[in-house]
Amino acid sequence: MTDWKAATFNVNGIRARLPVLLEWLDAQRPHLVCLQEIKCQDKDFPESAFSEAGYRAVWKGQKSFNGVAVLSTEPPDQVVSEAGDEILDSEARFLAVKTRGVWVINTYVPQGRSPDDPAFAYKLDFLKRTARWIASHFTPEDPVLWTGDINVAPDPLDVFDPQRLDGKVGFHPEERKLFQEILSWGLTDLFRHLHPEEKQFTFWDYRLPRSVQRNLGWRLDHMLVTRPLVRAARDCFVDTAPRTRPKPSDHTPLVAVFHLEDLAG
Amino acid sequence: MTDWKAATFNVNGIRARLPVLLEWLDAQRPHLVCLQEIKCQDKDFPESAFSEAGYRAVWKGQKSFNGVAVLSTEPPDQVVSEAGDEILDSEARFLAVKTRGVWVINTYVPQGRSPDDPAFAYKLDFLKRTARWIASHFTPEDPVLWTGDINVAPDPLDVFDPQRLDGKVGFHPEERKLFQEILSWGLTDLFRHLHPEEKQFTFWDYRLPRSVQRNLGWRLDHMLVTRPLVRAARDCFVDTAPRTRPKPSDHTPLVAVFHLEDLAG
DNA sequence: GCAGGTTACG
DNA sequence: CGTAACCTGC
């Protein structure tokens, strides 16, 4: 009844993904969706398509790449589109909103290119600075949800071939260690918490032939939540349907359901 | 019963036009179709889509632009893919086939850019050389069909605003005069012959807003036939349906029906 | 306005 | 593989 359904979805181009996204919104009817890689300038964001579907939208775009947005059935109570951090604000990768007493931080973490590329250092820095931003604004007892395409598969269970992929960007020891350090502040990887053994990916590379059919995927999209939201969580699951539609994104949505009454108690 | 239905269609990209083209083939079931602006290299021609639809295909493509093809329910008896003329063969614009005793010359005549551009001289040359090729191989008593996107609107009836367009490429006095000289050898503009008063276009520019709804078109695609085929002709009409479909070409097909028994007589 | 080709990015 | 961008051509 008062359950609150939140989701994250790297759409890889919001204009190209409108059919898939609208169909999925209609099927799942989440209260809030964090989108990444909208890949459009602010003026090109298809706001009316979402208002017609019953969603308010806030977005932060740029030309060609990156870009994040939050769709919600209720307008957010607060929006932070500039973190006040030169790295977090250097590209359109960070957007936070407050709604229903919950702070939602939506990030599109840099992919990192390769471990010896400056982009990898930038990625680690981006992760640290997002964690620092959260720690400087909240405590682990505040209801905080850091979600989005985090671009880190934290565990061998989270990639299709941990031997072969060990050391590759997205499954590099340095990223995995940092991911755990970030959690240690007081965040929980909600999907893994609720499904300790489940091998479930959120991303399948376009470039690997038949990657979906062969399940050659990665779990890169996450819901990292503070303790109040762990207690309130009812469910967390990956919806693979959008990845099987015509003209899919290379990612598919991750969904969580919270019973927000449990926050007060 | 032994009627033979032939058509010409500038598809403006055969890969982009496959849905529209296949739907139209299914509706009209022509025995032969001349295509122009297939805009693909030979290796990229979607042959199997046509064989599955019951059509044999011969084609002559190049990278990016131009490109012509002939689809037919029966394999052609002869194919001429090189005219042996440096202008006619300089780009993929000329393809002739013999079938049912009829020689069909399919051309994508250069558009000409503007009257002061070298492309305009090239266009006039291409027209003259095609006419010369025909005259050197046939007599006006042979059954010959020169069809395709001829890129000339021969008469004020053939453009949406003859005053405003006078002198523009496609409706320039020099092209119109040449067109008539070419006919004088022994060719008949079959559509105009059968419909002397009809204002019916085959092309509507994408760049003019709502050009189709406002009928701001040109008659640029033709069936130029020798006397035996004039006598055999039963019908010649423009099918505007494909221009009203989603993702249309800027041209629409021109169709002719011939009673080939009449050739013998 | 729409096609195709190219490049950047992942 | 696939998105967006920029380019050419009609």
XYZ file of N, CA and C in Angstrom, chain B residues 20 204 212 239-249 251-252:
48
model
N 8.882 -0.864 -46.683
C 7.957 -0.232 -47.633
C 7.969 -0.976 -48.968
N 8.112 14.017 -54.118
C 7.803 15.145 -53.228
C 8.992 15.308 -52.290
N 3.848 16.424 -49.288
C 2.890 15.433 -49.806
C 1.461 15.924 -49.604
N 1.471 4.982 -58.221
C 0.930 4.430 -56.971
C 1.475 5.253 -55.815
N 0.622 6.087 -55.251
C 1.097 7.001 -54.200
C 1.161 6.351 -52.812
N 0.637 5.134 -52.702
C 0.571 4.505 -51.377
C 1.935 4.468 -50.667
N 3.016 4.037 -51.352
C 4.290 3.948 -50.615
C 4.795 5.291 -50.080
N 4.379 6.396 -50.712
C 4.823 7.704 -50.236
C 4.077 8.115 -48.964
N 3.006 7.406 -48.628
C 2.229 7.743 -47.421
C 2.511 6.779 -46.269
N 3.393 5.833 -46.465
C 3.739 4.873 -45.418
C 4.760 5.480 -44.449
N 4.933 4.849 -43.277
C 6.018 5.299 -42.404
C 7.370 5.105 -43.078
N 8.286 6.037 -42.863
C 9.638 5.989 -43.435
C 9.611 5.802 -44.950
N 8.963 6.712 -45.651
C 8.854 6.573 -47.106
C 10.096 7.079 -47.827
N 10.245 6.645 -49.080
C 11.156 7.307 -50.010
C 10.563 8.667 -50.355
N 10.385 9.485 -53.457
C 9.697 9.129 -54.707
C 8.638 8.071 -54.425
N 7.746 7.888 -55.402
C 6.763 6.798 -55.303
C 6.734 6.075 -56.657
